[in-house]
Short mmCIF file of C-alpha atoms in Angstrom, two decimals:
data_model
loop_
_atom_site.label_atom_id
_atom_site.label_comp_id
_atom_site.label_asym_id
_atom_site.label_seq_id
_atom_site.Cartn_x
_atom_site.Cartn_y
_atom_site.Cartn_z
CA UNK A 1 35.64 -24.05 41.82
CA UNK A 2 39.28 -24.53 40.88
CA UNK A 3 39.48 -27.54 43.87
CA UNK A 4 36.47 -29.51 42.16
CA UNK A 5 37.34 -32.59 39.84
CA UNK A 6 37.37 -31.55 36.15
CA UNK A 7 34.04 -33.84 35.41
CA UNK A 8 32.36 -31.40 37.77
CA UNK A 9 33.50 -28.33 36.45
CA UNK A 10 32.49 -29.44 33.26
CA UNK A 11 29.04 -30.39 34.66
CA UNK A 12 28.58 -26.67 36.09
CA UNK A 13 29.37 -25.55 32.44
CA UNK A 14 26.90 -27.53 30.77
CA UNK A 15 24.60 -26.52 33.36
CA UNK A 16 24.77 -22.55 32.45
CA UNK A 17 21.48 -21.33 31.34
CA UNK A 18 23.31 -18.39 28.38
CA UNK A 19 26.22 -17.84 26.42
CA UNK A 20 26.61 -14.89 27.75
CA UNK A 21 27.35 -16.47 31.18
CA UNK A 22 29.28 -19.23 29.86
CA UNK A 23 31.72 -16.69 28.38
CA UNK A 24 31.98 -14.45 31.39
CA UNK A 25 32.70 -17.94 33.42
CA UNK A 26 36.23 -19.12 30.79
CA UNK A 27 37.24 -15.71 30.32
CA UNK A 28 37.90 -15.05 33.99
CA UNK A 29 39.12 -18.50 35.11
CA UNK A 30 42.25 -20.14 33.25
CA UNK A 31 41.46 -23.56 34.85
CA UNK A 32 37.51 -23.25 33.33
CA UNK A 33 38.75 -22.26 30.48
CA UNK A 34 40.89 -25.64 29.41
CA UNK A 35 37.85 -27.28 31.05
CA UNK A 36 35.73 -25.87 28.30
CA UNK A 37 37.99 -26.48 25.47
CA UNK A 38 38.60 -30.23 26.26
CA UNK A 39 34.74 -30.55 26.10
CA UNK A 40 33.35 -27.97 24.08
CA UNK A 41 30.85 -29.39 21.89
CA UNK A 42 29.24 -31.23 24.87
CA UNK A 43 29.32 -27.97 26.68
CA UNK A 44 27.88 -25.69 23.81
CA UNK A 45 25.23 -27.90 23.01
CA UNK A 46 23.84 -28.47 25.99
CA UNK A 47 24.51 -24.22 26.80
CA UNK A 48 22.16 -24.12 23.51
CA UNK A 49 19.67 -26.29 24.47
CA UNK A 50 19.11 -24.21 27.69
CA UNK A 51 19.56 -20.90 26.25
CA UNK A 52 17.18 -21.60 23.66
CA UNK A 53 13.52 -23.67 24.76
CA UNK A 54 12.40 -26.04 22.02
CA UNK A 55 9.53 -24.06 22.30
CA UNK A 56 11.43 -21.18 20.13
CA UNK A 57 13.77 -23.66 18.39
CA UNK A 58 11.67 -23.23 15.18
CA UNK A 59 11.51 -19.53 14.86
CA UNK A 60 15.48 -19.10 16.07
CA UNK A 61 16.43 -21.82 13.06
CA UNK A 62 14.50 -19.52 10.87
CA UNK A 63 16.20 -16.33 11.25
CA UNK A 64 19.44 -18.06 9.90
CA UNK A 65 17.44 -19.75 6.85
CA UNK A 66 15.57 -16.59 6.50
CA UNK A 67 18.77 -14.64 6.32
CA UNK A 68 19.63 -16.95 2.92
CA UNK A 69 16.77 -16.13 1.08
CA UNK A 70 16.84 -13.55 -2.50
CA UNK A 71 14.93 -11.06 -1.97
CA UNK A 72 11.60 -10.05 -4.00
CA UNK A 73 10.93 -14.28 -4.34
CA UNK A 74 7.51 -14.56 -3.76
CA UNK A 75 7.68 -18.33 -3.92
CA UNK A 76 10.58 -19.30 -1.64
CA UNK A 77 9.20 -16.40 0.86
CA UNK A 78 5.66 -18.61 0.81
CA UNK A 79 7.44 -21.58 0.99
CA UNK A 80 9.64 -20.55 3.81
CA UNK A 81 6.83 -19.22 5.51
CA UNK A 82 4.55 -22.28 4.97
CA UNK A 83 7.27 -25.35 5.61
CA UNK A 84 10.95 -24.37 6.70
CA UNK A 85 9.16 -21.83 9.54
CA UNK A 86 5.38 -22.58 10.83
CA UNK A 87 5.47 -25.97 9.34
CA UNK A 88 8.44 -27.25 10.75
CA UNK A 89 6.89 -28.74 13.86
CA UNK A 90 9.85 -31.19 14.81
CA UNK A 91 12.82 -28.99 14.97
CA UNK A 92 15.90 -30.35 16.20
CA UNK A 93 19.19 -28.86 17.80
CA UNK A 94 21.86 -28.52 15.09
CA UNK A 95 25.54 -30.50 15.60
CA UNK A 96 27.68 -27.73 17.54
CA UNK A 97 30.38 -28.30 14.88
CA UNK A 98 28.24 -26.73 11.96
CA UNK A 99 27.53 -23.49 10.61
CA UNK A 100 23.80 -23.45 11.86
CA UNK A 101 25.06 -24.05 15.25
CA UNK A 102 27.30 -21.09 15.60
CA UNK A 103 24.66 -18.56 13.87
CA UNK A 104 22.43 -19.69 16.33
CA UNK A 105 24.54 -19.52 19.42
CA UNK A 106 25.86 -15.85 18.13
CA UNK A 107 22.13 -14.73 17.70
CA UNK A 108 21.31 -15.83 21.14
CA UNK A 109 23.56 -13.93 22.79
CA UNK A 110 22.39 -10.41 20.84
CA UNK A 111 18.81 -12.13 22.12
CA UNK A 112 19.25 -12.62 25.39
CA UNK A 113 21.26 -8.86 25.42
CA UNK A 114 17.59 -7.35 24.39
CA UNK A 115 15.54 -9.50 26.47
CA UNK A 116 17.30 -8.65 29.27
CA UNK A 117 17.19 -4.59 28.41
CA UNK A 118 13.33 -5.11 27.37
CA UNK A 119 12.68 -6.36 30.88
CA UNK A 120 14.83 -3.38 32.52
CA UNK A 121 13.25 -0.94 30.14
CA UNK A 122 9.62 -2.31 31.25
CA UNK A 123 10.53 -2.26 34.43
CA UNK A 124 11.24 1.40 34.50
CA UNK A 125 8.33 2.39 32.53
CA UNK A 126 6.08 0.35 35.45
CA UNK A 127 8.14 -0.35 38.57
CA UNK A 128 4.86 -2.16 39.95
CA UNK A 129 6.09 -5.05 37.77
CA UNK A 130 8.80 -6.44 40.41
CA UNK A 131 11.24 -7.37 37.69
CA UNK A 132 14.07 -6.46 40.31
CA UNK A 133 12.63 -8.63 43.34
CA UNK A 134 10.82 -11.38 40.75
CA UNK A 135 12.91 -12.65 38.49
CA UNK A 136 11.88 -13.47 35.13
CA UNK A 137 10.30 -16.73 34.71
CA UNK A 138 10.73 -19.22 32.23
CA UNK A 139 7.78 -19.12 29.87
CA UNK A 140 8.12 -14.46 29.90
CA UNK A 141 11.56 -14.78 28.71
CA UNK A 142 9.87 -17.36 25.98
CA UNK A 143 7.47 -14.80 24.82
CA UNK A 144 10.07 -11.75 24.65
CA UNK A 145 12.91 -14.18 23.02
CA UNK A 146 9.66 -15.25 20.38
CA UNK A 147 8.58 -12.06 19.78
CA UNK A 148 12.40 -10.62 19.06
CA UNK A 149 13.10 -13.83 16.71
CA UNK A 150 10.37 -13.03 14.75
CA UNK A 151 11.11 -9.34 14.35
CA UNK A 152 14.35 -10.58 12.68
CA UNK A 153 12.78 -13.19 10.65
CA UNK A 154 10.69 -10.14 9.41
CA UNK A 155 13.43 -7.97 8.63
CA UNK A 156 15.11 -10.81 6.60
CA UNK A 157 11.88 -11.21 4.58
CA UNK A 158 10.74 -7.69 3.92
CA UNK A 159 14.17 -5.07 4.78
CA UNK A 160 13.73 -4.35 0.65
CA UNK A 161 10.47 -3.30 0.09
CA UNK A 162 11.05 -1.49 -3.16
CA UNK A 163 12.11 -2.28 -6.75
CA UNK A 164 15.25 -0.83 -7.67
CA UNK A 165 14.69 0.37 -10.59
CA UNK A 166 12.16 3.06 -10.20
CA UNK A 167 11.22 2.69 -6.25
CA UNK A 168 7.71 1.74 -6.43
CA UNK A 169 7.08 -0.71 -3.38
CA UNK A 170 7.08 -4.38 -4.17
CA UNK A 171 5.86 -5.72 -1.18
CA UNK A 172 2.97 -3.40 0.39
CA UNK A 173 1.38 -4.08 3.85
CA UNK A 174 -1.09 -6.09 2.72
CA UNK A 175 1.02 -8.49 0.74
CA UNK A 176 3.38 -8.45 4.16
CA UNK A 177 0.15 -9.24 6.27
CA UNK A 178 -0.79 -12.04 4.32
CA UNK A 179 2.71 -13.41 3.83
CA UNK A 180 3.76 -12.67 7.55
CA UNK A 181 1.62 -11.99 10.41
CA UNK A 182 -1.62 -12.88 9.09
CA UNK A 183 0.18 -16.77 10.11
CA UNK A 184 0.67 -15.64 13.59
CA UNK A 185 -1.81 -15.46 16.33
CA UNK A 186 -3.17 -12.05 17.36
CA UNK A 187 -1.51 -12.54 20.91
CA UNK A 188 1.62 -13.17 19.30
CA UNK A 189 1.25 -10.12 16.90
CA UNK A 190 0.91 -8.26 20.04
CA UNK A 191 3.82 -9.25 21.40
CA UNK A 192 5.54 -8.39 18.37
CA UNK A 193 4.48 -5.16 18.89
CA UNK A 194 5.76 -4.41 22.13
CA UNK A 195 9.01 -5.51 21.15
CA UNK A 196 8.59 -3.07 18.15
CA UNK A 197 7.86 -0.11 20.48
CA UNK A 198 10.60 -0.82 22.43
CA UNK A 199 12.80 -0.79 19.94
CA UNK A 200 11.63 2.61 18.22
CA UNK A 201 11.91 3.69 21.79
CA UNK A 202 15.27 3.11 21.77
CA UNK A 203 16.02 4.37 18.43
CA UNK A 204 15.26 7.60 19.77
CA UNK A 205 18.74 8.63 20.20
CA UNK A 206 19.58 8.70 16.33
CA UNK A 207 17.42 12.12 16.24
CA UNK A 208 19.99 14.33 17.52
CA UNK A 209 22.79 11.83 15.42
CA UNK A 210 21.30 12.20 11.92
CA UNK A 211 20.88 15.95 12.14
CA UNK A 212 24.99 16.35 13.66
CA UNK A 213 25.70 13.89 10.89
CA UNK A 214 24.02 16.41 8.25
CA UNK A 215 25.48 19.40 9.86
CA UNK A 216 28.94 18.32 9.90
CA UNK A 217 28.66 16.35 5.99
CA UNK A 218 26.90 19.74 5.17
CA UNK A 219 24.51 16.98 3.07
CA UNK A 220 22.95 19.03 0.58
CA UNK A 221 19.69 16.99 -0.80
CA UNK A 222 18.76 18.47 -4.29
CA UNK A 223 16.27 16.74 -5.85
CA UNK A 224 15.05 14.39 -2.39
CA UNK A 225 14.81 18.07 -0.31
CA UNK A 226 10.87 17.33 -0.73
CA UNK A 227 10.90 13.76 -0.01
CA UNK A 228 12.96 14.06 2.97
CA UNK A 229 11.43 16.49 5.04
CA UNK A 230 8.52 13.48 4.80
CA UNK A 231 10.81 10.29 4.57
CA UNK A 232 13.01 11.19 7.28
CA UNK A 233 10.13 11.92 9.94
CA UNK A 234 11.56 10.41 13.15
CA UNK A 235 9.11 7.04 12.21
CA UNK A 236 10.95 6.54 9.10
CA UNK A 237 13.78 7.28 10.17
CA UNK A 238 13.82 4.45 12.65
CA UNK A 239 12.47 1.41 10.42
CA UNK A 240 15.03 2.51 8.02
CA UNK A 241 17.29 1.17 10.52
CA UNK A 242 15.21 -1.17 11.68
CA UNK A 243 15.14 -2.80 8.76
CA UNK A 244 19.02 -3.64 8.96
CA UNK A 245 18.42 -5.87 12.23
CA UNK A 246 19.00 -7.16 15.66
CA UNK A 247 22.91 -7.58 15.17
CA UNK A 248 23.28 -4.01 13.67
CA UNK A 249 21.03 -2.64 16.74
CA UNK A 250 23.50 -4.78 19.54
CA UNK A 251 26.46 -2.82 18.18
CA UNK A 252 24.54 0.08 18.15
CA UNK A 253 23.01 -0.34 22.04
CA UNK A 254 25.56 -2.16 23.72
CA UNK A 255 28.06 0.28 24.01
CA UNK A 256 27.82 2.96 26.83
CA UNK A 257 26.67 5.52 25.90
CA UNK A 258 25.12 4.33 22.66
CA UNK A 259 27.54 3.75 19.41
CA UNK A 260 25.45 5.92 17.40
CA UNK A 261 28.83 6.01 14.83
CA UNK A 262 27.65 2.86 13.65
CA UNK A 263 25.26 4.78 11.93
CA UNK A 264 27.77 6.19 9.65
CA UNK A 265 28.22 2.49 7.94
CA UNK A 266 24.71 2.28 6.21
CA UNK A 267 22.77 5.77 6.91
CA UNK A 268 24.04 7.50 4.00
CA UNK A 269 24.30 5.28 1.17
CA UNK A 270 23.42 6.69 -2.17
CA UNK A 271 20.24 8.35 -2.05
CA UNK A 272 17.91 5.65 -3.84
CA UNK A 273 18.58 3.29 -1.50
CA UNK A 274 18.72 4.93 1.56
CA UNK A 275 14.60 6.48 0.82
CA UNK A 276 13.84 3.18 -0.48
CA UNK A 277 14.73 0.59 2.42
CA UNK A 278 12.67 0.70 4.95
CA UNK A 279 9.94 -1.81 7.00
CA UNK A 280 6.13 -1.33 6.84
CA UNK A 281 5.83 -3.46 10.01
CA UNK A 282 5.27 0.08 12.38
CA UNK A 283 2.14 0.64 9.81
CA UNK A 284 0.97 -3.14 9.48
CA UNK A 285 0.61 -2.98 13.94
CA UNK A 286 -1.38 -0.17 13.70
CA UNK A 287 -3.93 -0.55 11.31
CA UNK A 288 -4.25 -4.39 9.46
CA UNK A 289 -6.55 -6.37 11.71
CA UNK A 290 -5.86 -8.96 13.92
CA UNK A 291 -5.57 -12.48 12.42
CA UNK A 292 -8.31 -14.63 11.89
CA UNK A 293 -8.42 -18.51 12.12
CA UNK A 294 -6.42 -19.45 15.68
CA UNK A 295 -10.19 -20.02 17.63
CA UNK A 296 -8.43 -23.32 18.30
CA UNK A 297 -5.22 -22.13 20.14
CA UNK A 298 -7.26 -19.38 22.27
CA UNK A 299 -8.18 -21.76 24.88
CA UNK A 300 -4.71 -23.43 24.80
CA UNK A 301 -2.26 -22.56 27.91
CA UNK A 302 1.28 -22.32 27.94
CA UNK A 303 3.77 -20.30 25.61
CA UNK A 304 1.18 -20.94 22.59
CA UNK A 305 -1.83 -19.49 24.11
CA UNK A 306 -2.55 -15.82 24.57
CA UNK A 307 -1.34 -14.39 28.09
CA UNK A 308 -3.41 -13.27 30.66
CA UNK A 309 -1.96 -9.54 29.85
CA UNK A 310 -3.98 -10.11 26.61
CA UNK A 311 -7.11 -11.27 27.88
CA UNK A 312 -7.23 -8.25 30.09
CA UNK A 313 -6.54 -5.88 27.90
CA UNK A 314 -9.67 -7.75 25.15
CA UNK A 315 -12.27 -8.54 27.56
CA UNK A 316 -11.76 -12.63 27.48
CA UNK A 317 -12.71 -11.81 24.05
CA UNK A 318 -10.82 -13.82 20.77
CA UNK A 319 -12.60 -11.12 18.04
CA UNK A 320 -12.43 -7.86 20.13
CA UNK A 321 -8.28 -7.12 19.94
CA UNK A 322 -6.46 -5.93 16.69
CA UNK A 323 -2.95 -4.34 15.95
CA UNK A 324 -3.03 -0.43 16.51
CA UNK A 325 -1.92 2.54 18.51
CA UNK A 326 -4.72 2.01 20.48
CA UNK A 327 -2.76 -0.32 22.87
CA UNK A 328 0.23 1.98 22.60
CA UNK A 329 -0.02 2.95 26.54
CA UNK A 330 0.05 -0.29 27.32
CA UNK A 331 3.15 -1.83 25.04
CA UNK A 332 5.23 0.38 26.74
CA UNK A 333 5.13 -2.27 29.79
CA UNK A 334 4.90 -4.95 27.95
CA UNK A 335 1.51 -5.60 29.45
CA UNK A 336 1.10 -9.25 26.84
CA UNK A 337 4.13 -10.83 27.29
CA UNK A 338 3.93 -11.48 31.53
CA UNK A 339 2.92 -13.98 33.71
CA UNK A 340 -0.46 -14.56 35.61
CA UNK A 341 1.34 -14.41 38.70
CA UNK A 342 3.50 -11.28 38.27
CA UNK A 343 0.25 -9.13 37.09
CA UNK A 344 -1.19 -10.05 39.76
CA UNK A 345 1.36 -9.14 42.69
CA UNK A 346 1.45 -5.74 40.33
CA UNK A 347 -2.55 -5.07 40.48
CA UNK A 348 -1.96 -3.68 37.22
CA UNK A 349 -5.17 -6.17 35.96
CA UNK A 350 -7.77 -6.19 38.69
CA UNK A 351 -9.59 -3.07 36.49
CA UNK A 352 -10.52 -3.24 33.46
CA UNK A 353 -8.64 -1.52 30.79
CA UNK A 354 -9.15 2.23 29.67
CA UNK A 355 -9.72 2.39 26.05
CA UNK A 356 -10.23 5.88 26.30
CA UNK A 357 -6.72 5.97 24.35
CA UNK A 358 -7.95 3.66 21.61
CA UNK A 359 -11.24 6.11 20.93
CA UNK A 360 -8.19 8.96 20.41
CA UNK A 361 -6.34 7.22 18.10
CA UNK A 362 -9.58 6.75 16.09
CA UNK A 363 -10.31 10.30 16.15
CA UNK A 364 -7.12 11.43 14.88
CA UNK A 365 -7.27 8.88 12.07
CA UNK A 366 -10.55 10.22 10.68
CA UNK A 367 -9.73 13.36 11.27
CA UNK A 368 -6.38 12.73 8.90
CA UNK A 369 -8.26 10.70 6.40
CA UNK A 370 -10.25 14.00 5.89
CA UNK A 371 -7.79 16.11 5.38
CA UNK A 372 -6.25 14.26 2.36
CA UNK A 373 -4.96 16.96 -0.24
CA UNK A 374 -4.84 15.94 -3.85
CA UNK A 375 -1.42 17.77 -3.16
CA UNK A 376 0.80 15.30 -1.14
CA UNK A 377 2.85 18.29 -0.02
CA UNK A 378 -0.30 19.92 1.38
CA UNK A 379 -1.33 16.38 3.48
CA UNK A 380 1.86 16.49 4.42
CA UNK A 381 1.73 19.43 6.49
CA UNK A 382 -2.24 19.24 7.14
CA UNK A 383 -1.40 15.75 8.87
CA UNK A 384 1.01 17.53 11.14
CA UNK A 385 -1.16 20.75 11.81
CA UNK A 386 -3.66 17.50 12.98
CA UNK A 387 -1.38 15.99 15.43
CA UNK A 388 -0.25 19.02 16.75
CA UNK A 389 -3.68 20.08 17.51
CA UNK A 390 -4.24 16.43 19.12
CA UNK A 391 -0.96 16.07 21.04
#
């Protein structure tokens, strides 16, 4: 490398498919290094334009314009939803001097970070997937890198569900379906949702963390004792932090062993906000139906059609699929977002799916629906004596 002509060497640097790569590449090599600076902005942009398809251009411009937006705006959030996201049908590479560009090229690299965990995470949870001997094609890492921008768009929109001043919650799950996923095709949703359940997966590890941190601050609730012993349920606990974003998550995950100190800078705020911010998305997944209205796109192939994971696991069928833990099982491999090919060398399709799993999940909902107490303390605890007789 250090023999070759500097027009070559910056050719080979253009031609690197990440940031992440392109970094590792100038940090270790002096020579690369004052290759890259005499042509950086040739070199970044076309790094961009590799890293990110213009197939995802659209959503990854909208989690920086998302980002900018008041919260509790019904208006802009409609418009942004309706024109600067889903309408914007021509997007286009911004100049690697400007601001957009570097927001975007940062965000990449905490995306391609997670896309490349997701796949080793799947991977572990189903080794018949290959990802170790197949590597990752083109249009998965599309669907993963989608379904990750659009969990941060989400978090942008709705990370402050509740009005300040007396903590009633100002947008609900319906308003979020109809302002957010009800815009989205239900293979798309689905692939949201495995990238959700990987990530409260991961966000395991703050169990142990929040009750040290408690311990050691000897916190002392008061008035939110109640509230907390529901609030704080491992679910809420995790899309409070959710709610805070990819970048937050990165610092949070990327260190060996996990940062979990990172914690420290948001978990404990004062009290009223700390209860009040927190995502709905884990409860929209499981029981809002799928969207309606994408009949068109079902037959459609490529990135914008649903994957053959999805077909399998709805019969061929557009009506049969919606959002709930009745696909749980199978989000823990990511079974929507991989290719034809790779299912196939796995075998993981050639039977048709169980739903004995979704018929479960059913049962325990009715079964907690019935149980409603007119004293939310006694649900409370009635709900749990219900899933610990279910498992």
């Amino acid at each position: 490398m250090e023999q070759l002509p500097a027009e070559l060497r910056i050719e080979v640097l253009r031609s690197i498919d990440d940031f992440s790569t392109l970094y590792s590449f100038i940090r270790v090599s002096k020579s690369l290094y004052s290759v890259f600076s005499a042509a950086k902005s040739s070199i970044l942009s076309s790094v961009l334009e590799r890293s990110i398809p213009i197939d995802i251009l659209t959503d990854a411009l909208a989690v920086h314009s998302s980002s900018l937006l008041p919260v509790h705006d019904d208006k802009l959030t409609k418009d942004f939803v309706a024109s600067r996201w889903l309408g914007n049908s021509s997007p286009t590479y911004p100049p690697s001097q400007s601001a957009g560009f570097g927001c975007l090229a940062h965000f990449q690299h905490i995306i391609d970070w997670f896309t490349n965990d997701i796949c080793k995470t799947f991977a572990r949870n189903e080794p018949s997937l290959g990802v170790g001997s197949f590597p990752v094609s083109f249009e998965e890492r599309v669907r993963i890198s989608r379904a990750f921008y659009r969990i941060e768009i989400y978090c942008n929109l709705f990370k402050d569900t509740r009005v300040a001043d007396d903590m009633t919650v100002y947008y609900t799950t319906d308003d979020q379906f109809e302002l957010f996923l009800s815009h989205i095709p239900p293979w798309e949703v689905e692939e949201v949702a495995c990238v959700h359940e990987y990530l409260h997966n991961k966000l395991s590890v703050l169990d142990e963390a929040v009750r040290e941190y408690e311990k050691n601050k000897n916190m002392d609730w008061g008035f939110w004792a109640d509230i907390r012993k529901d609030r704080l349920r491992p679910n809420s606990m995790k899309e409070m932090v959710l709610s805070h974003g990819l970048e937050l998550l990165y610092k949070l995950f990327s260190a060996n062993p996990p940062n979990v100190s990172v914690c420290g800078t948001f978990w404990f705020r004062e009290l009223d906000e700390f209860l009040g911010r927190c995502l709905l998305l884990g409860d929209i997944l499981e029981h809002e139906p799928c969207p309606s209205g994408f009949a068109e796109l079902f037959s459609s192939g490529g990135i914008k059609g649903p994957s053959p994971g999805w077909l399998w696991a709805n019969a061929n069928e557009y009506t049969s699929g919606f959002g709930s833990r009745n696909k749980r099982d199978i989000r823990e491999w990511g079974y929507c977002l991989w290719s034809k090919s790779r299912l196939q060398r796995s075998r993981l399709i050639e039977k048709p799916w169980d739903t004995t799993k979704y018929w479960e999940w059913k049962l325990r909902w009715e079964i907690r629906g019935a149980a409603k107490s007119n004293d939310p303390k006694t649900f409370v605890e009635e709900c749990r004596e219900i899933d610990d007789y279910l498992g």
